[in-house]
mmCIF file of C-alpha atoms in Angstrom:
data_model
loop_
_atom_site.group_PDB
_atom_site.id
_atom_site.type_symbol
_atom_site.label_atom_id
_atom_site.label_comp_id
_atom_site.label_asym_id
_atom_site.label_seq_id
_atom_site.Cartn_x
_atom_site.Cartn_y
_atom_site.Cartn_z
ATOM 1 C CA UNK C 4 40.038 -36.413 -6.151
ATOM 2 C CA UNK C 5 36.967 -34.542 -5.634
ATOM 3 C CA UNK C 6 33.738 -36.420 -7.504
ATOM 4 C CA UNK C 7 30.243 -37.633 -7.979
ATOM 5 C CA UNK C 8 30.195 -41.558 -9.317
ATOM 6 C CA UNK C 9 27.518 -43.013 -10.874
ATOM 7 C CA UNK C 10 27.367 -46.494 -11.481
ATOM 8 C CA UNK C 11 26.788 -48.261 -13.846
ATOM 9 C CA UNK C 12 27.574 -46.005 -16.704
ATOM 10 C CA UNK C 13 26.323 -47.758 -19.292
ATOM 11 C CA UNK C 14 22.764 -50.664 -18.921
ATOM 12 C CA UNK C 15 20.260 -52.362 -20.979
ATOM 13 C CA UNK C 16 17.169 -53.982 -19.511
ATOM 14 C CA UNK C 17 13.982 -54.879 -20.086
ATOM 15 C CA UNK C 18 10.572 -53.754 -18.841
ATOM 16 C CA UNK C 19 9.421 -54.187 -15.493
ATOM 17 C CA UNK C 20 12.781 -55.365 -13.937
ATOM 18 C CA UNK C 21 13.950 -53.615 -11.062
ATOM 19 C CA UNK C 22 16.735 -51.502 -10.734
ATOM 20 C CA UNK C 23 18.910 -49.361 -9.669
ATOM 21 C CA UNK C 24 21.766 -46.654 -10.547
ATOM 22 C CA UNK C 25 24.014 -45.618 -7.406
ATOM 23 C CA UNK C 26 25.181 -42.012 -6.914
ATOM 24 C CA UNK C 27 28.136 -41.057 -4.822
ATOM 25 C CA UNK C 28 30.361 -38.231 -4.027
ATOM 26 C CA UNK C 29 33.134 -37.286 -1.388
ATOM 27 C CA UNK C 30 32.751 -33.790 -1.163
ATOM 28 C CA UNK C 31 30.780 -33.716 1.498
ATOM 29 C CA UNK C 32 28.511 -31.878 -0.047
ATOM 30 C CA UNK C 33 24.318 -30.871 1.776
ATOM 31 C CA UNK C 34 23.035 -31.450 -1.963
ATOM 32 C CA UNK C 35 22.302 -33.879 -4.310
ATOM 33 C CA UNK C 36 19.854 -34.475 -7.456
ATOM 34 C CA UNK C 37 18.854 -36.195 -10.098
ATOM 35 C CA UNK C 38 18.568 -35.462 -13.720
ATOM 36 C CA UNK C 39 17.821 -36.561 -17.156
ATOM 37 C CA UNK C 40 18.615 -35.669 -20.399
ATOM 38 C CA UNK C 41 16.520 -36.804 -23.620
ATOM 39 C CA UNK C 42 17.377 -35.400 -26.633
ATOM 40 C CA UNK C 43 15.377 -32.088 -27.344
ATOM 41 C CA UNK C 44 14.288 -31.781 -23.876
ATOM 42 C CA UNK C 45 17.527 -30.757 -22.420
ATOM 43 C CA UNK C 46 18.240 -31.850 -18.881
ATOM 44 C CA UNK C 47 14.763 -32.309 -16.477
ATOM 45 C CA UNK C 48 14.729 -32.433 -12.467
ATOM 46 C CA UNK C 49 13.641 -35.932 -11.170
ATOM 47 C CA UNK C 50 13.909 -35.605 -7.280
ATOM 48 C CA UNK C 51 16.348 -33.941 -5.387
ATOM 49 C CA UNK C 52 17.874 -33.743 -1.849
ATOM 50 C CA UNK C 53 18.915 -31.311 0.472
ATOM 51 C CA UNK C 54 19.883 -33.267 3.240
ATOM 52 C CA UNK C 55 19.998 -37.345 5.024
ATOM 53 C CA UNK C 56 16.477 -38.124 4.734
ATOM 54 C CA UNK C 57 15.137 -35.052 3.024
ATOM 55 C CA UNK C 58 13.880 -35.247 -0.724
ATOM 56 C CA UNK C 59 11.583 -33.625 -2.733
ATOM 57 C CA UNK C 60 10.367 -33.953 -6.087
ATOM 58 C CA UNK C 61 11.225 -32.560 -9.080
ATOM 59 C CA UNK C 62 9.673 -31.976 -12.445
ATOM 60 C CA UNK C 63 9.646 -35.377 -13.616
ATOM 61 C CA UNK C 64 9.370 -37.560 -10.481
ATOM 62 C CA UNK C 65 6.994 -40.555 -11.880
ATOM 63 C CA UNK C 66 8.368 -43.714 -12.005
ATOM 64 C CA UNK C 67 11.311 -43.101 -10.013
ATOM 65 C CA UNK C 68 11.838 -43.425 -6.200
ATOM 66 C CA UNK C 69 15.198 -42.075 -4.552
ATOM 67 C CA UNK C 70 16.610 -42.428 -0.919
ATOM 68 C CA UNK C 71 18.916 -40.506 1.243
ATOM 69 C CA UNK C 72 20.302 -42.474 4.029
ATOM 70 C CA UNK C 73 23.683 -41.308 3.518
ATOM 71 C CA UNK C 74 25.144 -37.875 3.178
ATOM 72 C CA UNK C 75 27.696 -39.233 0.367
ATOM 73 C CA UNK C 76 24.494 -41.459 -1.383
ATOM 74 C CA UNK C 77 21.722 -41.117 -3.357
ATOM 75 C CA UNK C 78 20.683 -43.529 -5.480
ATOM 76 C CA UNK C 79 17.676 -43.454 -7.837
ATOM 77 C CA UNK C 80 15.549 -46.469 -8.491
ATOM 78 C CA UNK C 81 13.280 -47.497 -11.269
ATOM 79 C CA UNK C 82 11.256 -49.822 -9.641
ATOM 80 C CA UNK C 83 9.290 -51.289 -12.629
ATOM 81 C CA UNK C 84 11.105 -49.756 -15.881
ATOM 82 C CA UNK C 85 9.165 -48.846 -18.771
ATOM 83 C CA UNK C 86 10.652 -47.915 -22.360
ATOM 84 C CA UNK C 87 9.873 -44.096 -21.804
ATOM 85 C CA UNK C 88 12.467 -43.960 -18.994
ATOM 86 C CA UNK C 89 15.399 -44.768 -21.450
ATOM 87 C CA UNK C 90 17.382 -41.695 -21.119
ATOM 88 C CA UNK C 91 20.893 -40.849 -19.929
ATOM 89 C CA UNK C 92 21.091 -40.096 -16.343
ATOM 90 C CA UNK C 93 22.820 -37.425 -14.369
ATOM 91 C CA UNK C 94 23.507 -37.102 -10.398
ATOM 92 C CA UNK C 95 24.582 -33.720 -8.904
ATOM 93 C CA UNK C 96 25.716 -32.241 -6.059
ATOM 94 C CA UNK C 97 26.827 -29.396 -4.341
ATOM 95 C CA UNK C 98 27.595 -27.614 -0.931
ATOM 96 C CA UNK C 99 24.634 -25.320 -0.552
ATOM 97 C CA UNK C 100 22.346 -26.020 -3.045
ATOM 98 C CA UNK C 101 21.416 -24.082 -5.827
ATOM 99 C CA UNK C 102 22.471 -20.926 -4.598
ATOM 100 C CA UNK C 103 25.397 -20.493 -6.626
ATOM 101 C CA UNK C 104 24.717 -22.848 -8.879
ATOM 102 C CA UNK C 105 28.057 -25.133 -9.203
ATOM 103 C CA UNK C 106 26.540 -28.258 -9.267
ATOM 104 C CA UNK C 107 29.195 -30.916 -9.910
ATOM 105 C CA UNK C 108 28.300 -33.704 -12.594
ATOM 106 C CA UNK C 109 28.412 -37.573 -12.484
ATOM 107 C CA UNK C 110 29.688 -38.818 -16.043
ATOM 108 C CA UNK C 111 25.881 -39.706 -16.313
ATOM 109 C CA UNK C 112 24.458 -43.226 -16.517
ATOM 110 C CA UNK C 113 22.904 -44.399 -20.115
ATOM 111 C CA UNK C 114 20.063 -46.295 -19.846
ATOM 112 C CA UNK C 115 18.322 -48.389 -22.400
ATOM 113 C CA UNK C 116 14.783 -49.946 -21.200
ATOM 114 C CA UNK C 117 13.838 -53.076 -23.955
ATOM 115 C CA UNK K 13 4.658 -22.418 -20.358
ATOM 116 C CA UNK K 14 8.506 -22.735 -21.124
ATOM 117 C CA UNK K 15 10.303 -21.206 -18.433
ATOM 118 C CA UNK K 16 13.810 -21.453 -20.091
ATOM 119 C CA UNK K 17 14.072 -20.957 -23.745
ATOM 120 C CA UNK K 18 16.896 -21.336 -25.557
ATOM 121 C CA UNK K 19 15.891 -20.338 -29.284
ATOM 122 C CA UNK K 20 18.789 -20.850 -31.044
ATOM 123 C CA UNK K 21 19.577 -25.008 -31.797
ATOM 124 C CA UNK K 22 22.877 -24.254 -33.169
ATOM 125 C CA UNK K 23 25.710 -21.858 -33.378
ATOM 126 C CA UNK K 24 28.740 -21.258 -35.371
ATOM 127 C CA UNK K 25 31.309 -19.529 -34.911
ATOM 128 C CA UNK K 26 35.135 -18.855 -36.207
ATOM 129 C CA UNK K 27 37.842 -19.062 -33.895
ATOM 130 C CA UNK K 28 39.057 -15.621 -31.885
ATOM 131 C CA UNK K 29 35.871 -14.291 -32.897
ATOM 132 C CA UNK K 30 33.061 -13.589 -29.989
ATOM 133 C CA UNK K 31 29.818 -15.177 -29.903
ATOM 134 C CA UNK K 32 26.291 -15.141 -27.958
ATOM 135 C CA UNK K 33 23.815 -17.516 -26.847
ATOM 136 C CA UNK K 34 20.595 -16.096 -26.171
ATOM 137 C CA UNK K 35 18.396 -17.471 -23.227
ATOM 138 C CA UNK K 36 15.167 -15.899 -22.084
ATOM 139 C CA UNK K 37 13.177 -16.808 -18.498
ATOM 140 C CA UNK K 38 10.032 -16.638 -17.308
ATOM 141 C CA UNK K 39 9.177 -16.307 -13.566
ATOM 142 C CA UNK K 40 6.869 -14.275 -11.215
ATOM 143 C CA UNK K 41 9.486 -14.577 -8.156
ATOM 144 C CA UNK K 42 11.968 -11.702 -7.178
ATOM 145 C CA UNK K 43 14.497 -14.029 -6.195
ATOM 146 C CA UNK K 44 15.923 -16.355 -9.310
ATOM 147 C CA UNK K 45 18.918 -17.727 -10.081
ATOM 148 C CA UNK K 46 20.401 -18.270 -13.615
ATOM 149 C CA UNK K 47 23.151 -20.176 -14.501
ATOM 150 C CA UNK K 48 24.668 -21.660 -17.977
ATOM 151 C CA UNK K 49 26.504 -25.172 -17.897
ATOM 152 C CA UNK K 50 28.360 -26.331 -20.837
ATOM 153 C CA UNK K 51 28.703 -30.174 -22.053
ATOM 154 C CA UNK K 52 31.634 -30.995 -24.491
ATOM 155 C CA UNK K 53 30.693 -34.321 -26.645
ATOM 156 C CA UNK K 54 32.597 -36.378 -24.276
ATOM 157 C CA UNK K 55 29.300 -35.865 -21.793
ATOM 158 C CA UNK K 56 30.161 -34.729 -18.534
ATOM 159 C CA UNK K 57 28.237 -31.190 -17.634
ATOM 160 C CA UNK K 58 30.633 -28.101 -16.790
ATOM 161 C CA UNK K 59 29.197 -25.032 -14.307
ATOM 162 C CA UNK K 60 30.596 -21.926 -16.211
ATOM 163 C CA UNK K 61 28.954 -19.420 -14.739
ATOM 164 C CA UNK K 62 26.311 -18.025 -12.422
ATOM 165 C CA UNK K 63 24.079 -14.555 -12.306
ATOM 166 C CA UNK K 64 21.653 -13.869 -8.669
ATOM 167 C CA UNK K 65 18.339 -11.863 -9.159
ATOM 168 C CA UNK K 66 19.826 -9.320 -6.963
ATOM 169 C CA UNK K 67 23.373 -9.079 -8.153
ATOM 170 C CA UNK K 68 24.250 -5.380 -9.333
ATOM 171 C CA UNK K 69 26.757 -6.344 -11.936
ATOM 172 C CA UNK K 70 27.060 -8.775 -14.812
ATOM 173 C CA UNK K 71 28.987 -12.150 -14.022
ATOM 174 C CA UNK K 72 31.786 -12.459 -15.455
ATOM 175 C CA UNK K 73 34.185 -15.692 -15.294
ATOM 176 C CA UNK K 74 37.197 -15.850 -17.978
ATOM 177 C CA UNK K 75 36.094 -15.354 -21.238
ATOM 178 C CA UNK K 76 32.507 -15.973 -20.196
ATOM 179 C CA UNK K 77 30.056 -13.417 -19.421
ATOM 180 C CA UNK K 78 26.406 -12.987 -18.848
ATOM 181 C CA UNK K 79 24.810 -10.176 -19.998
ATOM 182 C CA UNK K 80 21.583 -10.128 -17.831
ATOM 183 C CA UNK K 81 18.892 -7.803 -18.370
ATOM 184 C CA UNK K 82 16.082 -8.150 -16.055
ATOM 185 C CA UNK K 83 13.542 -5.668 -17.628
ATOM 186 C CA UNK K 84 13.779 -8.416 -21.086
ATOM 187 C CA UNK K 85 14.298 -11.355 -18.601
ATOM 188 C CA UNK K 86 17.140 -12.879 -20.746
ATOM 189 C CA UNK K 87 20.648 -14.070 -19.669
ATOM 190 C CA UNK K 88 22.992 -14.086 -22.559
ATOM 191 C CA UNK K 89 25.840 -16.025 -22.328
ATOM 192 C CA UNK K 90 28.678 -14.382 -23.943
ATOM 193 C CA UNK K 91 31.779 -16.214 -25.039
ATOM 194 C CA UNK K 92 35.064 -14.157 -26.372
ATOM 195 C CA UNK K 93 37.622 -15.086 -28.301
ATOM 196 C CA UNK K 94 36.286 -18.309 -29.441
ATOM 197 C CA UNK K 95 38.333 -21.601 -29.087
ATOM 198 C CA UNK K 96 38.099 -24.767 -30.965
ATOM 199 C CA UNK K 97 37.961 -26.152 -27.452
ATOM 200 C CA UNK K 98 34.255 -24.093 -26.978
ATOM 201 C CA UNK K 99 32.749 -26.650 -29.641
ATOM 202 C CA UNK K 100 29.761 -28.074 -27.013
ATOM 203 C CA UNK K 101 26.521 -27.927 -26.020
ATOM 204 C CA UNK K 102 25.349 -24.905 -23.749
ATOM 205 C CA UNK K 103 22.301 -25.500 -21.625
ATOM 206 C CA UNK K 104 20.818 -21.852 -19.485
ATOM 207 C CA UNK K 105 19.361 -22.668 -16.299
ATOM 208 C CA UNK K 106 17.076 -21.782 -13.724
ATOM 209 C CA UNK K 107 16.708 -21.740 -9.957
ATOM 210 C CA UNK K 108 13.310 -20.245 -9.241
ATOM 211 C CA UNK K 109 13.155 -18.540 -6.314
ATOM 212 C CA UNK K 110 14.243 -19.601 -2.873
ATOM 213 C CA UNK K 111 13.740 -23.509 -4.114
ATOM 214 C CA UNK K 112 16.756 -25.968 -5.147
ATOM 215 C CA UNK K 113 14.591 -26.792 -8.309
ATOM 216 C CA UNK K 114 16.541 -26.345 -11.464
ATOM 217 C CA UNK K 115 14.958 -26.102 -14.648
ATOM 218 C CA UNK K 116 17.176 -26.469 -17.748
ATOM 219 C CA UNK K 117 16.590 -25.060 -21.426
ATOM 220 C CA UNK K 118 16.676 -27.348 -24.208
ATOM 221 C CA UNK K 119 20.663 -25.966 -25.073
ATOM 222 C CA UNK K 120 22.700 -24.832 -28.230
ATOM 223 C CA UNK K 121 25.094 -26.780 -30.048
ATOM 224 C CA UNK K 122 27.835 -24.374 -30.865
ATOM 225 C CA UNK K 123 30.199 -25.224 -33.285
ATOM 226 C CA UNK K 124 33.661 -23.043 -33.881
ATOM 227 C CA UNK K 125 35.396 -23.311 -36.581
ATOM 228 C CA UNK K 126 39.471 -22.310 -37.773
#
């Protein structure tokens, strides 16, 4: 079955301890990206990916790091979590980009930073 | 400034009966991309639909539509024959120009009722 999975779906931490929330799909697909979603603010562009070893930021890129060694992964780290980065999570991908615009959704990844 | 605005926080609507959501943009570029993505209260984020700068005629996918008028820079997403399955969150989005950044309104929670 075609899908992005994001893991772990559901984590509670506290300030300044590492981590990190994996992305992965099995479509194959050139693009991948990072979202959140607060509530108000809709969903915002952290960093994004068009290809192994090519990201770029997005709107909200401070705080987070992300790495593309992998086609399949892309994993976004918090290195040193503060309570303003508790927010629920989204990875997406798709074939070409944004030029058609199906981007296909992880379940997203709730996040809760003590 | 807001480049996606979504104006309306909630919608309702009876069943069978059509409804709008209004969405406005803002960009200096030719070459956009809009795009509306729907998210039931289970989460997950669905692509509905997608409308190119250059594209001659409305989308259209099922009972969605987008009726996109350039000159007023909005992107309506039209919905017909309301179901009780519609009852979600619609976020408008943005690709602005020939970048994979996507920026997201803050969505309308549309409610149909029987």
């Amino acid at each position: 079955e075609a899908q992005v999975t994001q893991n772990p779906r559901y984590l509670i931490t506290v300030t300044g301890k590492k981590l990190t929330v994996t992305c992965s799909q099995n479509m194959n697909h050139e693009y991948m990206s990072w979202y959140r979603q607060d509530p108000g603010l809709g969903l915002r562009q952290i960093y994004y990916s068009m290809n192994v070893e090519v990201t770029d930021k997005g709107d909200v890129p401070e705080g987070y790091k992300v790495s593309r060694k992998e086609k399949r992964n892309f994993p976004l780290i918090l290195e040193s979590p503060s309570p303003n980065q508790t927010s629920l999570y989204f990875c997406a991908s798709s074939l070409r980009g944004t030029l058609t615009g199906e981007l296909f959704f992880g379940e997203g990844s709730r996040l809760t930073v003590l | 400034a807001q480049k996606i605005t979504q104006t309306q926080p909630g919608m309702f609507v009876q069943e069978k009966e059509a409804v709008t959501l209004d969405c406005t943009y803002d960009t200096s570029d030719p070459s956009y991309g809009l795009f509306w993505y729907k998210q039931p209260s289970s989460g997950e984020m669905i692509f509905l639909i997608y409308q190119g700068s250059y594209d001659q005629q409305n989308a259209t996918e099922g009972r969605y539509s987008l009726n996109f008028q350039k000159a007023r820079k909005s992107a309506n997403l039209v919905i017909s024959a309301s179901q009780l399955g519609d009852s979600a969150m619609y976020f408008c989005a943005m690709r602005e120009g020939n970048t994979d950044k996507l920026i997201f309104g803050t969505g309308t929670r549309l409610q149909v009722f029987p």
